[in-house]
Short mmCIF file of C-alpha atoms in Angstrom, two decimals:
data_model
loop_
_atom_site.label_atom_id
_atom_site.label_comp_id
_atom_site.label_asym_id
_atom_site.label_seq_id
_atom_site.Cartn_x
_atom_site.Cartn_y
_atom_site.Cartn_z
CA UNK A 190 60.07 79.37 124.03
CA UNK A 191 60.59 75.67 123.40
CA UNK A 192 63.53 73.52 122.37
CA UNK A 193 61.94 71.75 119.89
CA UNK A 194 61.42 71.55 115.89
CA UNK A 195 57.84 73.36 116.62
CA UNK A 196 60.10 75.78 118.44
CA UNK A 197 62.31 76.79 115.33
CA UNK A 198 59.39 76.80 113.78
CA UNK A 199 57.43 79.21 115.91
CA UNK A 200 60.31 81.68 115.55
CA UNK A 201 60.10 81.53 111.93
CA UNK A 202 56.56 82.32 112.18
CA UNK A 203 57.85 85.14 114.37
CA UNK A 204 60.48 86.71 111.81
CA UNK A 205 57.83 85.98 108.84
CA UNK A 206 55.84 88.72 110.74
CA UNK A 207 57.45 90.93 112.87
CA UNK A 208 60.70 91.49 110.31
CA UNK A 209 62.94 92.73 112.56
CA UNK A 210 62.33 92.85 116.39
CA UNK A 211 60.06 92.30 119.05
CA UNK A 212 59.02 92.14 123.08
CA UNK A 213 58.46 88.97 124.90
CA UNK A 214 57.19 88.32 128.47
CA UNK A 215 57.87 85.36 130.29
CA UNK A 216 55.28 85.52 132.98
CA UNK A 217 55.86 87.66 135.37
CA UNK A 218 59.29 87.44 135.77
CA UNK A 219 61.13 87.98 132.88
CA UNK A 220 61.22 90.47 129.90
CA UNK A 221 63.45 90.97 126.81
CA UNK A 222 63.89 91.71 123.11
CA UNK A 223 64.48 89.37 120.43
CA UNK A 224 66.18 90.63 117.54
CA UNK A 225 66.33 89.11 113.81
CA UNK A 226 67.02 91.68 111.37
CA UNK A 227 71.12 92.78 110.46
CA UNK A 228 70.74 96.12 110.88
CA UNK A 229 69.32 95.69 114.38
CA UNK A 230 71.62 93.45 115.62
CA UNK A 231 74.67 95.48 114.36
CA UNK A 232 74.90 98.31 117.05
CA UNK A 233 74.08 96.16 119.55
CA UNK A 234 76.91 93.55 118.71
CA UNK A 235 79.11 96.40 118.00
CA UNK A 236 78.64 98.25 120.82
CA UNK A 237 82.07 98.63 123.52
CA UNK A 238 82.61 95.73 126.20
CA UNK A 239 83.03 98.07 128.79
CA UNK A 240 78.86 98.81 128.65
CA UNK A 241 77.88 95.03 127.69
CA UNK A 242 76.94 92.76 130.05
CA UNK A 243 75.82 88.76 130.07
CA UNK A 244 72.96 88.56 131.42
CA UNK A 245 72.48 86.00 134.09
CA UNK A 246 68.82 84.43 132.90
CA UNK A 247 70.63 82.22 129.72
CA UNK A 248 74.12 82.76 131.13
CA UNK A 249 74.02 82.20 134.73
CA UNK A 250 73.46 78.60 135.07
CA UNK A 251 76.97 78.41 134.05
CA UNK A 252 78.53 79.98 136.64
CA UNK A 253 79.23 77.40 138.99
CA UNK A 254 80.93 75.13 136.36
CA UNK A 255 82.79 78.27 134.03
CA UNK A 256 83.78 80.37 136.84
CA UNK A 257 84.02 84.00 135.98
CA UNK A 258 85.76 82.82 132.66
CA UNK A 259 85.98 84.88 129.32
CA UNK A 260 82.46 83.79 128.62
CA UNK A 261 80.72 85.06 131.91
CA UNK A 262 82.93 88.05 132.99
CA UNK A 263 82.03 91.76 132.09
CA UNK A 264 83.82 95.05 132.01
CA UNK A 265 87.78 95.62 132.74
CA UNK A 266 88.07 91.97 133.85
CA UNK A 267 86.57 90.75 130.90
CA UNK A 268 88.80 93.10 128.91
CA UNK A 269 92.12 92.03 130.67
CA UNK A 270 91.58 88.03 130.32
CA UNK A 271 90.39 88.85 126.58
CA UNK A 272 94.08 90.69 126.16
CA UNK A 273 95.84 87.73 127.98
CA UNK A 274 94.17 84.96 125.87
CA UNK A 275 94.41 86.20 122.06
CA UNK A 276 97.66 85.50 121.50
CA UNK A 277 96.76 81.78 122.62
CA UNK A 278 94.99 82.25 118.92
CA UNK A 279 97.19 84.14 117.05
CA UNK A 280 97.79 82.24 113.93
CA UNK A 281 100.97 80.65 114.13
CA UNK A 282 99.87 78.98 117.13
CA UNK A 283 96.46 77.84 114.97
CA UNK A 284 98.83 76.16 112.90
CA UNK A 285 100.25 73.69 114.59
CA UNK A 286 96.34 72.52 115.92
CA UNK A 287 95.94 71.18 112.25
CA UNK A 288 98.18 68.07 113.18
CA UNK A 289 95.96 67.10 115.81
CA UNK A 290 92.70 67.84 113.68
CA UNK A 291 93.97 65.02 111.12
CA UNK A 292 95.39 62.88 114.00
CA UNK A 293 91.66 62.81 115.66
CA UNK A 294 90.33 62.59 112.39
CA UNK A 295 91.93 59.67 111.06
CA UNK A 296 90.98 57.93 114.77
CA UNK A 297 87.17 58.37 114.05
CA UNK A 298 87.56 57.43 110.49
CA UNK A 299 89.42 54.28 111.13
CA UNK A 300 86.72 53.18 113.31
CA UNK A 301 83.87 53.95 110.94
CA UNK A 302 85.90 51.84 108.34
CA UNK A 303 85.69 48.93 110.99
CA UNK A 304 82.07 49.48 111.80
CA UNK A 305 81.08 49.25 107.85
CA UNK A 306 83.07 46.34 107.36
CA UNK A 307 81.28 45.03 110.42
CA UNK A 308 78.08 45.44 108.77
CA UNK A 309 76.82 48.77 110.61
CA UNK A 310 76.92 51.47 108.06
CA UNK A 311 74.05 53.54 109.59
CA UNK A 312 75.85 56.04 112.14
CA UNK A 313 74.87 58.63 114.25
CA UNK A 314 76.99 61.50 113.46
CA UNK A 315 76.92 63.60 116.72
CA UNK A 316 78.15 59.87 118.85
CA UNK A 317 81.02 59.88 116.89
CA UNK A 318 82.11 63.65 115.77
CA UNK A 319 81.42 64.94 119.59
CA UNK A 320 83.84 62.20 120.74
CA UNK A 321 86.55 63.48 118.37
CA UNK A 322 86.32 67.07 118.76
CA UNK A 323 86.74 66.62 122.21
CA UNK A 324 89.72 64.80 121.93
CA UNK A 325 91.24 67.23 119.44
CA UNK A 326 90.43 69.61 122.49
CA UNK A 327 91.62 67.53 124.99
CA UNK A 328 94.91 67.07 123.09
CA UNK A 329 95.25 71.06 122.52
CA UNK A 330 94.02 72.32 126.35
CA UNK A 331 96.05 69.60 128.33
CA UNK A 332 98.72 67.51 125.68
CA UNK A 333 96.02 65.09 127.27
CA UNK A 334 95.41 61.34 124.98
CA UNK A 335 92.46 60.55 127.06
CA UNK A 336 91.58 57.65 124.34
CA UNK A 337 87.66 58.80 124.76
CA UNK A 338 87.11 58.04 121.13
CA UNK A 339 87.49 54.16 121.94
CA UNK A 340 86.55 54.22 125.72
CA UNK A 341 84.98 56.33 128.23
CA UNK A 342 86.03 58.21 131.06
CA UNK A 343 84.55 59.81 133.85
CA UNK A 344 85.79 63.42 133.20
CA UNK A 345 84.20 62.77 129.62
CA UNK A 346 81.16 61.59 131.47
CA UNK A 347 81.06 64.57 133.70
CA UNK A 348 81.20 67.07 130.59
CA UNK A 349 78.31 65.47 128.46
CA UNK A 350 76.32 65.21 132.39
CA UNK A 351 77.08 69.03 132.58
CA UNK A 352 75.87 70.10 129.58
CA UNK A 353 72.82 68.11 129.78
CA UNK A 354 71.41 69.36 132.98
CA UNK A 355 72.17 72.82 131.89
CA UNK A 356 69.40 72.71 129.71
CA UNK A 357 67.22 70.93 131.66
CA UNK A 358 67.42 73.66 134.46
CA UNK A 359 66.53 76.33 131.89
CA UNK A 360 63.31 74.70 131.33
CA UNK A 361 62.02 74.21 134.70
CA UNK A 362 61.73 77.49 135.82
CA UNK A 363 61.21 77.06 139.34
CA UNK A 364 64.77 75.53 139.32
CA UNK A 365 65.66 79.26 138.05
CA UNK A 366 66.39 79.54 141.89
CA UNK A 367 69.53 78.24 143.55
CA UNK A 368 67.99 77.46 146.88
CA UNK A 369 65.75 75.11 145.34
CA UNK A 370 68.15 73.88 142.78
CA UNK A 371 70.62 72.46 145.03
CA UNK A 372 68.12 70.89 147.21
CA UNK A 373 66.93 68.93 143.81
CA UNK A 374 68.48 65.48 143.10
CA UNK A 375 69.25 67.53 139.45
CA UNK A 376 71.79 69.99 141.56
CA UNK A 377 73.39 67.20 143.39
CA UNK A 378 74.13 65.52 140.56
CA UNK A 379 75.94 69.06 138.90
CA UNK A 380 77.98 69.24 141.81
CA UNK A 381 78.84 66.14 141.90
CA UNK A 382 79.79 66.72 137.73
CA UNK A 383 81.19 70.01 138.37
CA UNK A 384 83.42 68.55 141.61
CA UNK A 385 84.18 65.81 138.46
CA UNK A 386 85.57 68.68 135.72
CA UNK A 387 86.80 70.66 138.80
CA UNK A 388 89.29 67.83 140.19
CA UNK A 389 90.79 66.76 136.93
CA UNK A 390 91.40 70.86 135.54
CA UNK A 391 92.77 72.23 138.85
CA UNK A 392 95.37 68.46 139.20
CA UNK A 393 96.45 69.59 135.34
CA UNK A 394 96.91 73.40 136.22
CA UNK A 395 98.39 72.85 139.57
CA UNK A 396 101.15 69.99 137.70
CA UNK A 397 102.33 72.19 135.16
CA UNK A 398 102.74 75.36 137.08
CA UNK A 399 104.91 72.94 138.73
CA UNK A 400 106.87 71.84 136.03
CA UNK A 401 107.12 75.13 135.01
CA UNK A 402 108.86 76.45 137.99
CA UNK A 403 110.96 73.42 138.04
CA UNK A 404 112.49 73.61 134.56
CA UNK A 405 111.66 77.24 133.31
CA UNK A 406 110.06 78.47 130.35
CA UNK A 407 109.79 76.41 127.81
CA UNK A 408 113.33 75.59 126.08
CA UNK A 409 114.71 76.38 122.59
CA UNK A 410 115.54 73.76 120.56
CA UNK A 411 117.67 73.61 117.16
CA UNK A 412 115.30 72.65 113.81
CA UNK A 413 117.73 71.64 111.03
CA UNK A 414 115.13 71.75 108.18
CA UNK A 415 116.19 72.15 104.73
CA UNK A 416 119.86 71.75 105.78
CA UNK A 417 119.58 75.82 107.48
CA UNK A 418 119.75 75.75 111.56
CA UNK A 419 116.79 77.82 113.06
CA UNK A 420 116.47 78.48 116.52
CA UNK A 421 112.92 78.01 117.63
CA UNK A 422 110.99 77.84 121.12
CA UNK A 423 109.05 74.47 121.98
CA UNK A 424 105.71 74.94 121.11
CA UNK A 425 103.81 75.48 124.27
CA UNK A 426 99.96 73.71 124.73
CA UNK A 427 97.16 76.06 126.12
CA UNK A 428 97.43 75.49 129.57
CA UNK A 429 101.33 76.25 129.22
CA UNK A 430 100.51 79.59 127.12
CA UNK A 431 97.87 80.25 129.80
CA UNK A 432 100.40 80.11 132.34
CA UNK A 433 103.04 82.08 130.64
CA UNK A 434 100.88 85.17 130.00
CA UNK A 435 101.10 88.11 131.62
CA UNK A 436 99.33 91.92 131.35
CA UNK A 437 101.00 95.02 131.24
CA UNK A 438 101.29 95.41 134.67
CA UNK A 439 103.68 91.89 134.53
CA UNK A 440 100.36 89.96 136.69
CA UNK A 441 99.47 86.83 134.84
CA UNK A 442 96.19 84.38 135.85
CA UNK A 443 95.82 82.89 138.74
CA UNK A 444 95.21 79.02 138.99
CA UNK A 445 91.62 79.12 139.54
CA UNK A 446 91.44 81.97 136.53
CA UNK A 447 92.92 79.40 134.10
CA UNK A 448 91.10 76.28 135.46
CA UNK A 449 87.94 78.88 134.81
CA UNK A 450 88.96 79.35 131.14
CA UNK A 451 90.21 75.91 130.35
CA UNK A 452 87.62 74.54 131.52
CA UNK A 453 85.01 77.63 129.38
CA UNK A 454 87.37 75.81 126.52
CA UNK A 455 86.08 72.57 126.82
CA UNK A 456 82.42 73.40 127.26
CA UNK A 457 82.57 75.93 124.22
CA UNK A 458 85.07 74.10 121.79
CA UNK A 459 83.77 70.34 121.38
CA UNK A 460 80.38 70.56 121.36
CA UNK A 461 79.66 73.72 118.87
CA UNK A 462 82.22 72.14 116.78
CA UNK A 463 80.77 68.84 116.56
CA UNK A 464 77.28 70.03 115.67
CA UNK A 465 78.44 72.50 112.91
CA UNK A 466 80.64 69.20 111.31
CA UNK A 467 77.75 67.27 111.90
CA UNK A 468 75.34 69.39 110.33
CA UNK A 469 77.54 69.93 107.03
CA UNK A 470 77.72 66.12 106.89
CA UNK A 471 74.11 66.04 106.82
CA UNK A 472 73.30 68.81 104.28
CA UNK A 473 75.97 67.06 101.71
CA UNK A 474 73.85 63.80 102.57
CA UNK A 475 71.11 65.49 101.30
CA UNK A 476 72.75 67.29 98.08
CA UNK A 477 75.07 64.30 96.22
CA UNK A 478 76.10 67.15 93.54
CA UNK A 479 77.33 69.11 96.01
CA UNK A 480 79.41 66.64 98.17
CA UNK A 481 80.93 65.06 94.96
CA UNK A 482 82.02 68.52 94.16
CA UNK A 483 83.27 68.96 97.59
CA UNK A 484 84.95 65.77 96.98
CA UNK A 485 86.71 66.69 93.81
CA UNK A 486 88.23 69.85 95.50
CA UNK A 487 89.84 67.84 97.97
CA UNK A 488 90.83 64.91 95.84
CA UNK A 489 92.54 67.57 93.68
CA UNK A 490 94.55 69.14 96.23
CA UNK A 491 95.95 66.22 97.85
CA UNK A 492 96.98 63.86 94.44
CA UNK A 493 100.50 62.70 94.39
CA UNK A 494 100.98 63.00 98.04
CA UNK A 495 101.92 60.02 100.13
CA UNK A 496 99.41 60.72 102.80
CA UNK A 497 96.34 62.52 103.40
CA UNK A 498 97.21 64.35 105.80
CA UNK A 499 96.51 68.13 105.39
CA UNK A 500 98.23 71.45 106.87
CA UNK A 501 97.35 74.90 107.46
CA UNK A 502 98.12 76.35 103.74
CA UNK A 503 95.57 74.02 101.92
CA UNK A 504 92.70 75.21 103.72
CA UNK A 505 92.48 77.95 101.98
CA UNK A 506 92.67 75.93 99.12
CA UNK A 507 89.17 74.64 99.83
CA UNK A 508 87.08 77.10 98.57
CA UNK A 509 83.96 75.18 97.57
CA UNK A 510 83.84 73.03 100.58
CA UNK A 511 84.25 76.16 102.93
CA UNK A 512 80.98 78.17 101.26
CA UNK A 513 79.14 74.41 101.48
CA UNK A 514 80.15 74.87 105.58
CA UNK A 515 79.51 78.40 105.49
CA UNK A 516 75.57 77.77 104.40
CA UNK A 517 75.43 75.00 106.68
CA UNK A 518 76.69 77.12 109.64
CA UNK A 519 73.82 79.25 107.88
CA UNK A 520 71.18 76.74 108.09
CA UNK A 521 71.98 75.14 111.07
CA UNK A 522 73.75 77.49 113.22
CA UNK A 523 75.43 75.44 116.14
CA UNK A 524 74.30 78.41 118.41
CA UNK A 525 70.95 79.78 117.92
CA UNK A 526 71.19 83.09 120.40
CA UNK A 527 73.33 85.10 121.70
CA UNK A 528 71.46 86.95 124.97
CA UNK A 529 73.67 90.67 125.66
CA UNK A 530 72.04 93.64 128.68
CA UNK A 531 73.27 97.06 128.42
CA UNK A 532 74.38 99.38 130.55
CA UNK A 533 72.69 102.41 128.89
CA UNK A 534 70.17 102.99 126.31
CA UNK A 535 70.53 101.44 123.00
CA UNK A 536 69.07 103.22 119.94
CA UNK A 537 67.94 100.75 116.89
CA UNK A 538 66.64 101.94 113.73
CA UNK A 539 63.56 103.20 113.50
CA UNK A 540 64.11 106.04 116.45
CA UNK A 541 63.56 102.68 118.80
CA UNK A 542 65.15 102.71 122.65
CA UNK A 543 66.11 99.09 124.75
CA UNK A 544 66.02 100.65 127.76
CA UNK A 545 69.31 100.14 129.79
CA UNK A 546 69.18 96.66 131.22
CA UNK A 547 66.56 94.99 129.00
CA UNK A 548 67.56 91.45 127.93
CA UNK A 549 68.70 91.50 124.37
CA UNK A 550 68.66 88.12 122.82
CA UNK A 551 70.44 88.10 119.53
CA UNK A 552 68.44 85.76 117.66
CA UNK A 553 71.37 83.85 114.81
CA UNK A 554 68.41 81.68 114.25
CA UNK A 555 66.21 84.18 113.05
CA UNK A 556 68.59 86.42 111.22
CA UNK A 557 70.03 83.52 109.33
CA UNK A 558 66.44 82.68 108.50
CA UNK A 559 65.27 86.22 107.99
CA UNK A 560 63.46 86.22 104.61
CA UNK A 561 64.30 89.61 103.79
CA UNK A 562 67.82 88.68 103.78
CA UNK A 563 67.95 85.61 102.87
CA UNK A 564 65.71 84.42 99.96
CA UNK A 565 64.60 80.85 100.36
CA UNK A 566 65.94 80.89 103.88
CA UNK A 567 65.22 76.99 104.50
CA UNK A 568 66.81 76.15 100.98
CA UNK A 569 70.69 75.06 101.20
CA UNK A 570 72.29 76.74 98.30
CA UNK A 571 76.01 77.25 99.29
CA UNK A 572 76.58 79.42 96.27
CA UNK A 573 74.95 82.56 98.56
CA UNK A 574 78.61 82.87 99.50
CA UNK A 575 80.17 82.99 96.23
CA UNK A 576 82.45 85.97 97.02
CA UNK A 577 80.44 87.86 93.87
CA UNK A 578 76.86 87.19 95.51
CA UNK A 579 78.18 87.70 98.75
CA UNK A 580 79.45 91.18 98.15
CA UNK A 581 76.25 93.37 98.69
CA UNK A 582 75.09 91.30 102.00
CA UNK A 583 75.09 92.90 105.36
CA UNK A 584 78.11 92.42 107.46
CA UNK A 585 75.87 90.78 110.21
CA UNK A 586 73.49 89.20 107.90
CA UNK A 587 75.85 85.62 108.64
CA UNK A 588 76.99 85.33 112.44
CA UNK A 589 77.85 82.10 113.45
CA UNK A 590 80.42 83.30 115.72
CA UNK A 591 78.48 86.20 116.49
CA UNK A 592 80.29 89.83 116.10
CA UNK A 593 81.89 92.81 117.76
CA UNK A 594 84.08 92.97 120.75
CA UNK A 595 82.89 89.76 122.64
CA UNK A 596 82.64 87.68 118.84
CA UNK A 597 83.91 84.37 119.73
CA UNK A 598 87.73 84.12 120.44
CA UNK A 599 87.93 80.63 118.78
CA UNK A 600 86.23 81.05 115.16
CA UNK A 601 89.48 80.83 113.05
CA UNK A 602 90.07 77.65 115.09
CA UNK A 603 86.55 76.33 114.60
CA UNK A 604 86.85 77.02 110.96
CA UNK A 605 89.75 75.13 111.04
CA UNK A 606 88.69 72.44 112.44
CA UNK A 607 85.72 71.83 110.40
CA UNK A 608 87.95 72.33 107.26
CA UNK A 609 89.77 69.50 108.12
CA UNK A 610 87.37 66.89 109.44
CA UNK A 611 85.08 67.66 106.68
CA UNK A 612 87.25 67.65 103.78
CA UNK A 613 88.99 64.62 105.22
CA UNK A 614 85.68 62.76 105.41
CA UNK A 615 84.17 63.15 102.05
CA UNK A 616 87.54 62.06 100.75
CA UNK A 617 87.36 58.79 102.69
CA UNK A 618 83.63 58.23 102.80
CA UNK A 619 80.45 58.99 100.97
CA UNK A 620 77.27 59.71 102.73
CA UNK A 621 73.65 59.18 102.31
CA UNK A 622 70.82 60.00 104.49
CA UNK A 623 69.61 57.40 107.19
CA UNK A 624 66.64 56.86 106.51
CA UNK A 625 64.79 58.77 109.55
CA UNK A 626 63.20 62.47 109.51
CA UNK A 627 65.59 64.96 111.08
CA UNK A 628 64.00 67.00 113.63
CA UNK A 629 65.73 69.87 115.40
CA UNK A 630 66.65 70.26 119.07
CA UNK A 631 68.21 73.67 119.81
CA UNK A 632 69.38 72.75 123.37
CA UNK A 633 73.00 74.91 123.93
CA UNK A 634 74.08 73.78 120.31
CA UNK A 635 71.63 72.55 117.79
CA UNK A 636 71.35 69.01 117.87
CA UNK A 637 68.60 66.41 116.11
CA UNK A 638 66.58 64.53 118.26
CA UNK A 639 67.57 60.49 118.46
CA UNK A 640 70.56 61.70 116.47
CA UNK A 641 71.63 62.64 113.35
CA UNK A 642 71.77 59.18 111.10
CA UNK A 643 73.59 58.82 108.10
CA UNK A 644 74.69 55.77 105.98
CA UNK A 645 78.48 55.62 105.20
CA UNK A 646 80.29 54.04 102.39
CA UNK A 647 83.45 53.29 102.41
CA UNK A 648 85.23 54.93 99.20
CA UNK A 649 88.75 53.28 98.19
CA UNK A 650 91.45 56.25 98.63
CA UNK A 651 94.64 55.91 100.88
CA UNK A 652 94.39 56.58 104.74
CA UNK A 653 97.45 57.04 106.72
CA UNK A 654 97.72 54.58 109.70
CA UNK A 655 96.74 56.85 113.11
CA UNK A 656 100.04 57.93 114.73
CA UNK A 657 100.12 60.34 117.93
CA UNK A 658 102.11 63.46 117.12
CA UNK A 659 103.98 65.20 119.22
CA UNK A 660 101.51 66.84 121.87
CA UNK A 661 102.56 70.19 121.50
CA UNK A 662 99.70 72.53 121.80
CA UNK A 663 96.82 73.39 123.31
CA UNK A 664 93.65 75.31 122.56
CA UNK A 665 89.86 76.02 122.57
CA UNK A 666 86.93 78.28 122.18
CA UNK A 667 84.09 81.00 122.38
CA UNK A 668 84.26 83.89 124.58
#
């Protein structure tokens, strides 16, 4: 199993022969079943939460920095935290997020307008598009302006250290054990990351319980809009819906429990984000009759207005440029695998048994690469989700977000996201490739190795000057 190009490649190889599943064996101390086909992957992604289980080979090297978050719990704990976060994503609290998307948008896009003019039109996309998801993020888990898109920080530091070393422990497999981990001068430096994250989410939780108690839930306000008073509630930001929310039982989270899942937020939202954006950037690079199309959809939908600046009704208005993202999330799936263990026997077609236990790694890769599903897997054609050639396909033939009870909590808001930044950019900008092969590097999202270079060119439509808007929400993602 390597993180490399030849890695993707190998599991092509793999699907080309084996079609649907198979058993690995990693030495002598691990075993599991990789899966690639839809109609294995369905009952397995389907089956209840209260017999699923993350397994701790791919999953618990989180654990000290996620806590037992959404992401890493199981059974009627997972359950209760997935009841007390939904309505964080219900959509009229998605709505609101699409200020901040164009606010942290126009940021990144002002400075690539400075860096052309400056002469330095070749730009690595994941630098720049990981910076501002992350403070879209920041904005909507804390009301936080950390700035990071002009300057860094050491809690920004701390993140990108985190993830890093993450996958660097997953390689080394004698690092697989904790008592030699945190001897290594790699596990000092995660705690010393982790005490980073730590610090600044527990000061942020601990503040606006706080404030909270001080002044009460959050206060109405009178919106005179349109000349008719409405009474409506200030819009709270995650942590503030986190610490609002309570079960049926009237028991909300505790402090650590919400520093556990803002900080699962961070690590989940920015960087899967970033690489899908990223990625679509690069596939329109590479088809010019696609992205002007792109283009034209967007140009269409926002003539005659006075600013660019899109909200939550035109994105479904973007039909064109949301099957070009849906191929790309396709092609280049931020998250190759989903790993799941079970607490009983799970029957696959065939008459087939994973016995109770077994690792089961999900394989997006594969199954979005699957040539029986997918003709011309490695081609990007975004018209394979024309709603008309898209009716026949396999519900779990396309799973981005994976599926099931533990799908990720956050795909409407990624979507959302990548709606905006991308149809944003092709309106201000047209790209071209940079000039240097792409190679893949699935580490925990698929990135490119040295980056992901594209040329920009400035095109001559109307930006609105960045303005901060009011910091009223908060959110994140992935279960």
């Amino acid at each position: 199993m390597r993180s490399t190009e030849e890695g993707l490649q190998a599991v092509d190889q793999l699907v080309r022969t084996y079609s649907h599943s198979c058993s690995w064996f990693l030495g002598p101390f691990y075993s599991l079943v990789r899966l690639f086909h839809p109609d294995y992957i369905k009952p397995l992604l389907l089956a209840p939460a209260s017999i699923t289980v993350k397994d701790e080979l791919f999953y618990g090297f989180l654990r000290p920095w996620l806590g037992q978050s959404l992401l890493l719990s199981n059974g009627e704990d997972w359950s209760r935290r997935r009841r007390l976060l939904t309505p964080a994503f219900h959509f009229d609290i998605l709505k609101n997020y699409v200020k901040i998307f164009n606010h942290s948008s126009d940021i990144m896009h002002s400075k690539w307008r400075r860096l052309v003019a400056e002469g330095e039109s070749r730009q690595d996309m994941f630098n720049h598009i990981s910076l501002m998801t992350l403070d879209s993020l920041l904005r909507c888990t804390f009301s936080y302006n950390s700035n990071c898109q002009e300057s860094s920080s050491e809690y920004i530091a701390a993140i990108f250290e985190l993830s890093t070393l993450v996958i660097e422990r997953r390689g080394r497999i004698l690092h697989h054990w904790d008592c030699l981990y945190w001897r290594s001068p790699e596990g000092q430096r995660f705690k010393q990351a982790c005490s980073v994250v730590h610090g600044f989410t527990r000061t942020v939780v601990q503040e606006r319980r706080a404030q909270l108690l001080h002044r009460g839930e959050p206060e109405s306000h009178t919106d005179t809009t349109g000349g008719e008073e409405k009474k409506k509630k200030r819009v709270a930001d995650f942590i503030d819906l986190l610490l609002l929310s309570k079960d049926e039982d009237g028991h909300g989270l505790t402090d650590e429990e919400i520093k556990a899942e803002a900080d699962t937020f961070m690590f989940g939202g920015h960087d899967t984000t970033a690489s899908g954006i990223s990625w679509v950037l690069y596939n329109l690079s590479q088809h010019q009759d696609y992205q002007d199309r792109c283009r034209a959809e967007v140009n269409d939908l926002l003539q005659d207005r006075k600013t660019d600046d899109l909200d939550w009704s035109d994105l479904s208005s973007l039909p064109f440029t949301t099957m070009c993202i849906k191929e790309s999330l396709r092609l280049h799936s931020p998250v190759s695998a989903v790993t799941r263990r079970y607490t009983k026997d799970m029957t696959v077609p065939g008459g087939r048994v994973i016995p109770q236990g077994s690792i089961c790694l999900v394989s997006i890769y594969g199954t979005h690469h699957n040539p029986e599903i997918w003709p011309d897997p490695d081609v990007y054609n975004p018209m394979r989700f024309d709603p008309e050639n898209s009716k026949d396909r396999s519900s779990h033939a396309f799973i981005p977000f994976s599926s099931g009870p533990r799908n990720c909590i956050g795909q409407k808001f990624a979507m959302a996201e990548l709606r905006v930044v991308v149809a944003l950019t092709l309106r201000r900008f047209r790209l071209t490739p940079g000039g240097v092969e792409v190679r893949r590097l699935p580490q925990l999202v698929l990135r490119a190795e040295g980056g992901l270079w594209l040329t920009l060119e400035t095109l001559d439509t109307p930006i609105s000057s960045p303005h901060i808007p009011p910091l009223l929400l908060v959110a994140t993602f992935l279960n």
